[in-house]
């Protein structure tokens, strides 16, 4: 099992008031699954994704990631885990504007102490894989939205993580480009990666084999297609 | 984050925003340049004092009449009478005059004095001998040449036994001094020494320029100086008509001035470095805020707190050290210009260079610590969402 959440809750404290965002969630995502987390704005789906990525911690419950109990990981342990197990793709791409496409893609390897020469070679390969071999030295601002998202996907791939977490990856793209990005994520999944996409688009969710509905902090599993 | 990556990243940041980097560094540049130049000036002043000690020793008292004070040759005996018998009293009558050989001519300070002048120390003979008592008593027309005068007038030939003309009178050269070199003693290289008795006659005056008294020890020299001050205050009714200063006092004054000077300079440099440090801290805090999202991205991709801390610390150190290098280059350049512009010696000291580098790195480290800590303490989830 790639992901197993057991009775996970998340509450936020504002002053003396506590607001529940996720309530008592149980969730299992098998290895190699193509999963959509779908729900209206404010339903808690982004919080769920943040918890899955270790960017946020649950208030209660336990979280097993890739066979390890990560419920009580501290910041340093999570940094290591994110670096090795998870590739992130964000709605707003989250590229560093001052770095070239190549340097952006190579970033995760810096934190693995990979030597610069090897980083360069691997980053080139990753960019080739997403079809951007000719734009390696461009800055993010010199690229279109679709190209920027491809750079971000190359960055998510470079460390060979088994899990890709994508937060509204097509949200800032036109329909055609969104399709292309989705196709790219599908191909990654075919090659064995577990892919989880947060989306509010049913069209996107229809392409996934597992659909997780989040509403009002509760989760209902819509189904696993074979 | 590896150091090499951190440095490469910081350098790229600097070259990406040159003007901002330069302005940020300015305080450190000025501070480091100031340290190097000021230390060089301090060292120069120190060497001046040292060369004076080497030339004359510390047991010497100078008695100098103010302009307009009648100070005849006979004062030599008056002074010798009140001082301990161990003191040498050397009268000097200095007058500028033209001097010539058949081939050359130059102007020189003609010092009429006694054989004891040579005993003051600091002087040595390249050839021949110094003035003797018989030559003084018989008022013989003999002269001892300073090193520069000998070289200029005789084109490097040994002048002993030759003759020179001073105010139309012929003098036989009996000796040549070795060069004293740089420092206050250098005036002796350009001087010509003749017997005091001859100079009284030649210049038709008995007014002395100064008395130089050499005591057996610095203590006795100080006592003698006090004694002479009392003597002249009583006799002339004013402490200013004749100035009495022991070499020791002169040195003390010099040292005190120098140490005040050095403190002042060090203070100025410290303030410049402090201001530089604050400038760096300010711009690093701005940089952390500007790059909040970048920090969040790096954290999401696996940067630990230590990675982020190190990245910003390296950046502030590179900023500060670059300022240090620029400041050192300017400081070394200015050190070359000081002797030309300020007419004081400046001696470049490598230890000042090392100190400047250590200081500028320390400034980067100390003032970079807080911004770097602030960056590393950011929560990835908030940093990623930051809209700047």
mmCIF file with all atom_site columns, N, CA, C and O in Angstrom, chain B residues 58-88:
data_model
loop_
_atom_site.group_PDB
_atom_site.id
_atom_site.type_symbol
_atom_site.label_atom_id
_atom_site.label_alt_id
_atom_site.label_comp_id
_atom_site.label_asym_id
_atom_site.label_entity_id
_atom_site.label_seq_id
_atom_site.pdbx_PDB_ins_code
_atom_site.Cartn_x
_atom_site.Cartn_y
_atom_site.Cartn_z
_atom_site.occupancy
_atom_site.B_iso_or_equiv
_atom_site.pdbx_formal_charge
_atom_site.auth_seq_id
_atom_site.auth_comp_id
_atom_site.auth_asym_id
_atom_site.auth_atom_id
_atom_site.pdbx_PDB_model_num
ATOM 1   N N  . UNK B 1 58 ? 67.820 57.742 22.880 1.00 0.00 ? 58 UNK B N  1
ATOM 2   C CA . UNK B 1 58 ? 66.788 58.430 23.662 1.00 0.00 ? 58 UNK B CA 1
ATOM 3   C C  . UNK B 1 58 ? 67.369 59.332 24.750 1.00 0.00 ? 58 UNK B C  1
ATOM 4   O O  . UNK B 1 58 ? 66.636 59.893 25.543 1.00 0.00 ? 58 UNK B O  1
ATOM 5   N N  . UNK B 1 59 ? 68.717 59.453 24.783 1.00 0.00 ? 59 UNK B N  1
ATOM 6   C CA . UNK B 1 59 ? 69.320 60.201 25.887 1.00 0.00 ? 59 UNK B CA 1
ATOM 7   C C  . UNK B 1 59 ? 69.580 61.650 25.517 1.00 0.00 ? 59 UNK B C  1
ATOM 8   O O  . UNK B 1 59 ? 70.460 62.281 26.076 1.00 0.00 ? 59 UNK B O  1
ATOM 9   N N  . UNK B 1 60 ? 68.841 62.170 24.560 1.00 0.00 ? 60 UNK B N  1
ATOM 10  C CA . UNK B 1 60 ? 69.210 63.453 23.986 1.00 0.00 ? 60 UNK B CA 1
ATOM 11  C C  . UNK B 1 60 ? 68.207 64.541 24.354 1.00 0.00 ? 60 UNK B C  1
ATOM 12  O O  . UNK B 1 60 ? 67.015 64.273 24.437 1.00 0.00 ? 60 UNK B O  1
ATOM 13  N N  . UNK B 1 61 ? 68.739 65.760 24.632 1.00 0.00 ? 61 UNK B N  1
ATOM 14  C CA . UNK B 1 61 ? 67.885 66.919 24.892 1.00 0.00 ? 61 UNK B CA 1
ATOM 15  C C  . UNK B 1 61 ? 68.191 67.980 23.836 1.00 0.00 ? 61 UNK B C  1
ATOM 16  O O  . UNK B 1 61 ? 69.364 68.219 23.530 1.00 0.00 ? 61 UNK B O  1
ATOM 17  N N  . UNK B 1 62 ? 67.145 68.560 23.277 1.00 0.00 ? 62 UNK B N  1
ATOM 18  C CA . UNK B 1 62 ? 67.349 69.643 22.309 1.00 0.00 ? 62 UNK B CA 1
ATOM 19  C C  . UNK B 1 62 ? 66.995 70.979 22.966 1.00 0.00 ? 62 UNK B C  1
ATOM 20  O O  . UNK B 1 62 ? 65.933 71.108 23.560 1.00 0.00 ? 62 UNK B O  1
ATOM 21  N N  . UNK B 1 63 ? 67.898 71.955 22.830 1.00 0.00 ? 63 UNK B N  1
ATOM 22  C CA . UNK B 1 63 ? 67.600 73.308 23.303 1.00 0.00 ? 63 UNK B CA 1
ATOM 23  C C  . UNK B 1 63 ? 67.560 74.196 22.072 1.00 0.00 ? 63 UNK B C  1
ATOM 24  O O  . UNK B 1 63 ? 68.567 74.336 21.371 1.00 0.00 ? 63 UNK B O  1
ATOM 25  N N  . UNK B 1 64 ? 66.403 74.759 21.791 1.00 0.00 ? 64 UNK B N  1
ATOM 26  C CA . UNK B 1 64 ? 66.242 75.539 20.563 1.00 0.00 ? 64 UNK B CA 1
ATOM 27  C C  . UNK B 1 64 ? 65.720 76.933 20.904 1.00 0.00 ? 64 UNK B C  1
ATOM 28  O O  . UNK B 1 64 ? 64.636 77.041 21.489 1.00 0.00 ? 64 UNK B O  1
ATOM 29  N N  . UNK B 1 65 ? 66.442 77.983 20.539 1.00 0.00 ? 65 UNK B N  1
ATOM 30  C CA . UNK B 1 65 ? 65.923 79.336 20.795 1.00 0.00 ? 65 UNK B CA 1
ATOM 31  C C  . UNK B 1 65 ? 64.804 79.661 19.815 1.00 0.00 ? 65 UNK B C  1
ATOM 32  O O  . UNK B 1 65 ? 64.855 79.239 18.660 1.00 0.00 ? 65 UNK B O  1
ATOM 33  N N  . UNK B 1 66 ? 63.791 80.385 20.306 1.00 0.00 ? 66 UNK B N  1
ATOM 34  C CA . UNK B 1 66 ? 62.742 80.831 19.382 1.00 0.00 ? 66 UNK B CA 1
ATOM 35  C C  . UNK B 1 66 ? 63.303 81.928 18.507 1.00 0.00 ? 66 UNK B C  1
ATOM 36  O O  . UNK B 1 66 ? 64.328 82.547 18.840 1.00 0.00 ? 66 UNK B O  1
ATOM 37  N N  . UNK B 1 67 ? 62.609 82.197 17.402 1.00 0.00 ? 67 UNK B N  1
ATOM 38  C CA . UNK B 1 67 ? 63.074 83.250 16.494 1.00 0.00 ? 67 UNK B CA 1
ATOM 39  C C  . UNK B 1 67 ? 63.150 84.567 17.274 1.00 0.00 ? 67 UNK B C  1
ATOM 40  O O  . UNK B 1 67 ? 62.238 84.902 18.024 1.00 0.00 ? 67 UNK B O  1
ATOM 41  N N  . UNK B 1 68 ? 64.238 85.288 17.125 1.00 0.00 ? 68 UNK B N  1
ATOM 42  C CA . UNK B 1 68 ? 64.392 86.583 17.793 1.00 0.00 ? 68 UNK B CA 1
ATOM 43  C C  . UNK B 1 68 ? 65.085 86.508 19.156 1.00 0.00 ? 68 UNK B C  1
ATOM 44  O O  . UNK B 1 68 ? 65.424 87.530 19.735 1.00 0.00 ? 68 UNK B O  1
ATOM 45  N N  . UNK B 1 69 ? 65.238 85.303 19.677 1.00 0.00 ? 69 UNK B N  1
ATOM 46  C CA . UNK B 1 69 ? 65.927 85.180 20.957 1.00 0.00 ? 69 UNK B CA 1
ATOM 47  C C  . UNK B 1 69 ? 67.439 85.168 20.723 1.00 0.00 ? 69 UNK B C  1
ATOM 48  O O  . UNK B 1 69 ? 67.923 84.405 19.887 1.00 0.00 ? 69 UNK B O  1
ATOM 49  N N  . UNK B 1 70 ? 68.141 86.054 21.433 1.00 0.00 ? 70 UNK B N  1
ATOM 50  C CA . UNK B 1 70 ? 69.595 86.082 21.297 1.00 0.00 ? 70 UNK B CA 1
ATOM 51  C C  . UNK B 1 70 ? 70.178 84.868 22.022 1.00 0.00 ? 70 UNK B C  1
ATOM 52  O O  . UNK B 1 70 ? 69.946 84.682 23.210 1.00 0.00 ? 70 UNK B O  1
ATOM 53  N N  . UNK B 1 71 ? 70.892 84.025 21.269 1.00 0.00 ? 71 UNK B N  1
ATOM 54  C CA . UNK B 1 71 ? 71.375 82.782 21.866 1.00 0.00 ? 71 UNK B CA 1
ATOM 55  C C  . UNK B 1 71 ? 72.816 82.539 21.394 1.00 0.00 ? 71 UNK B C  1
ATOM 56  O O  . UNK B 1 71 ? 73.080 81.791 20.456 1.00 0.00 ? 71 UNK B O  1
ATOM 57  N N  . UNK B 1 72 ? 73.786 83.221 22.058 1.00 0.00 ? 72 UNK B N  1
ATOM 58  C CA . UNK B 1 72 ? 75.172 83.199 21.572 1.00 0.00 ? 72 UNK B CA 1
ATOM 59  C C  . UNK B 1 72 ? 75.888 81.886 21.860 1.00 0.00 ? 72 UNK B C  1
ATOM 60  O O  . UNK B 1 72 ? 75.432 81.087 22.670 1.00 0.00 ? 72 UNK B O  1
ATOM 61  N N  . UNK B 1 73 ? 77.005 81.724 21.197 1.00 0.00 ? 73 UNK B N  1
ATOM 62  C CA . UNK B 1 73 ? 77.842 80.533 21.360 1.00 0.00 ? 73 UNK B CA 1
ATOM 63  C C  . UNK B 1 73 ? 78.231 80.319 22.820 1.00 0.00 ? 73 UNK B C  1
ATOM 64  O O  . UNK B 1 73 ? 78.337 79.196 23.298 1.00 0.00 ? 73 UNK B O  1
ATOM 65  N N  . UNK B 1 74 ? 78.352 81.438 23.569 1.00 0.00 ? 74 UNK B N  1
ATOM 66  C CA . UNK B 1 74 ? 78.782 81.343 24.968 1.00 0.00 ? 74 UNK B CA 1
ATOM 67  C C  . UNK B 1 74 ? 77.798 80.558 25.841 1.00 0.00 ? 74 UNK B C  1
ATOM 68  O O  . UNK B 1 74 ? 78.141 80.079 26.917 1.00 0.00 ? 74 UNK B O  1
ATOM 69  N N  . UNK B 1 75 ? 76.540 80.431 25.358 1.00 0.00 ? 75 UNK B N  1
ATOM 70  C CA . UNK B 1 75 ? 75.556 79.646 26.122 1.00 0.00 ? 75 UNK B CA 1
ATOM 71  C C  . UNK B 1 75 ? 76.030 78.210 26.315 1.00 0.00 ? 75 UNK B C  1
ATOM 72  O O  . UNK B 1 75 ? 75.626 77.530 27.252 1.00 0.00 ? 75 UNK B O  1
ATOM 73  N N  . UNK B 1 76 ? 76.843 77.734 25.391 1.00 0.00 ? 76 UNK B N  1
ATOM 74  C CA . UNK B 1 76 ? 77.372 76.376 25.498 1.00 0.00 ? 76 UNK B CA 1
ATOM 75  C C  . UNK B 1 76 ? 78.048 76.166 26.855 1.00 0.00 ? 76 UNK B C  1
ATOM 76  O O  . UNK B 1 76 ? 77.787 75.184 27.552 1.00 0.00 ? 76 UNK B O  1
ATOM 77  N N  . UNK B 1 77 ? 78.863 77.140 27.241 1.00 0.00 ? 77 UNK B N  1
ATOM 78  C CA . UNK B 1 77 ? 79.577 77.046 28.520 1.00 0.00 ? 77 UNK B CA 1
ATOM 79  C C  . UNK B 1 77 ? 78.623 77.210 29.690 1.00 0.00 ? 77 UNK B C  1
ATOM 80  O O  . UNK B 1 77 ? 78.695 76.476 30.686 1.00 0.00 ? 77 UNK B O  1
ATOM 81  N N  . UNK B 1 78 ? 77.662 78.149 29.560 1.00 0.00 ? 78 UNK B N  1
ATOM 82  C CA . UNK B 1 78 ? 76.682 78.372 30.625 1.00 0.00 ? 78 UNK B CA 1
ATOM 83  C C  . UNK B 1 78 ? 75.920 77.070 30.909 1.00 0.00 ? 78 UNK B C  1
ATOM 84  O O  . UNK B 1 78 ? 75.761 76.664 32.057 1.00 0.00 ? 78 UNK B O  1
ATOM 85  N N  . UNK B 1 79 ? 75.467 76.455 29.839 1.00 0.00 ? 79 UNK B N  1
ATOM 86  C CA . UNK B 1 79 ? 74.682 75.231 29.979 1.00 0.00 ? 79 UNK B CA 1
ATOM 87  C C  . UNK B 1 79 ? 75.544 74.108 30.555 1.00 0.00 ? 79 UNK B C  1
ATOM 88  O O  . UNK B 1 79 ? 75.122 73.397 31.468 1.00 0.00 ? 79 UNK B O  1
ATOM 89  N N  . UNK B 1 80 ? 76.757 73.976 30.033 1.00 0.00 ? 80 UNK B N  1
ATOM 90  C CA . UNK B 1 80 ? 77.646 72.902 30.490 1.00 0.00 ? 80 UNK B CA 1
ATOM 91  C C  . UNK B 1 80 ? 77.899 73.029 31.993 1.00 0.00 ? 80 UNK B C  1
ATOM 92  O O  . UNK B 1 80 ? 78.018 72.035 32.703 1.00 0.00 ? 80 UNK B O  1
ATOM 93  N N  . UNK B 1 81 ? 77.920 74.281 32.487 1.00 0.00 ? 81 UNK B N  1
ATOM 94  C CA . UNK B 1 81 ? 78.215 74.512 33.902 1.00 0.00 ? 81 UNK B CA 1
ATOM 95  C C  . UNK B 1 81 ? 77.089 73.987 34.799 1.00 0.00 ? 81 UNK B C  1
ATOM 96  O O  . UNK B 1 81 ? 77.358 73.456 35.873 1.00 0.00 ? 81 UNK B O  1
ATOM 97  N N  . UNK B 1 82 ? 75.813 74.143 34.384 1.00 0.00 ? 82 UNK B N  1
ATOM 98  C CA . UNK B 1 82 ? 74.700 73.727 35.258 1.00 0.00 ? 82 UNK B CA 1
ATOM 99  C C  . UNK B 1 82 ? 74.378 72.238 35.118 1.00 0.00 ? 82 UNK B C  1
ATOM 100 O O  . UNK B 1 82 ? 73.634 71.694 35.918 1.00 0.00 ? 82 UNK B O  1
ATOM 101 N N  . UNK B 1 83 ? 74.894 71.611 34.117 1.00 0.00 ? 83 UNK B N  1
ATOM 102 C CA . UNK B 1 83 ? 74.527 70.203 33.905 1.00 0.00 ? 83 UNK B CA 1
ATOM 103 C C  . UNK B 1 83 ? 75.552 69.248 34.504 1.00 0.00 ? 83 UNK B C  1
ATOM 104 O O  . UNK B 1 83 ? 76.702 69.629 34.722 1.00 0.00 ? 83 UNK B O  1
ATOM 105 N N  . UNK B 1 84 ? 75.159 67.997 34.782 1.00 0.00 ? 84 UNK B N  1
ATOM 106 C CA . UNK B 1 84 ? 76.116 67.001 35.291 1.00 0.00 ? 84 UNK B CA 1
ATOM 107 C C  . UNK B 1 84 ? 77.279 66.840 34.307 1.00 0.00 ? 84 UNK B C  1
ATOM 108 O O  . UNK B 1 84 ? 77.106 67.027 33.107 1.00 0.00 ? 84 UNK B O  1
ATOM 109 N N  . UNK B 1 85 ? 78.423 66.488 34.853 1.00 0.00 ? 85 UNK B N  1
ATOM 110 C CA . UNK B 1 85 ? 79.631 66.465 34.022 1.00 0.00 ? 85 UNK B CA 1
ATOM 111 C C  . UNK B 1 85 ? 79.569 65.367 32.955 1.00 0.00 ? 85 UNK B C  1
ATOM 112 O O  . UNK B 1 85 ? 80.293 65.417 31.968 1.00 0.00 ? 85 UNK B O  1
ATOM 113 N N  . UNK B 1 86 ? 78.705 64.387 33.166 1.00 0.00 ? 86 UNK B N  1
ATOM 114 C CA . UNK B 1 86 ? 78.605 63.299 32.183 1.00 0.00 ? 86 UNK B CA 1
ATOM 115 C C  . UNK B 1 86 ? 77.928 63.718 30.882 1.00 0.00 ? 86 UNK B C  1
ATOM 116 O O  . UNK B 1 86 ? 77.988 63.002 29.881 1.00 0.00 ? 86 UNK B O  1
ATOM 117 N N  . UNK B 1 87 ? 77.246 64.882 30.883 1.00 0.00 ? 87 UNK B N  1
ATOM 118 C CA . UNK B 1 87 ? 76.522 65.314 29.693 1.00 0.00 ? 87 UNK B CA 1
ATOM 119 C C  . UNK B 1 87 ? 77.457 65.935 28.654 1.00 0.00 ? 87 UNK B C  1
ATOM 120 O O  . UNK B 1 87 ? 78.301 66.761 28.999 1.00 0.00 ? 87 UNK B O  1
ATOM 121 N N  . UNK B 1 88 ? 77.270 65.528 27.392 1.00 0.00 ? 88 UNK B N  1
ATOM 122 C CA . UNK B 1 88 ? 77.951 66.217 26.290 1.00 0.00 ? 88 UNK B CA 1
ATOM 123 C C  . UNK B 1 88 ? 77.074 67.374 25.856 1.00 0.00 ? 88 UNK B C  1
ATOM 124 O O  . UNK B 1 88 ? 75.881 67.176 25.640 1.00 0.00 ? 88 UNK B O  1
#
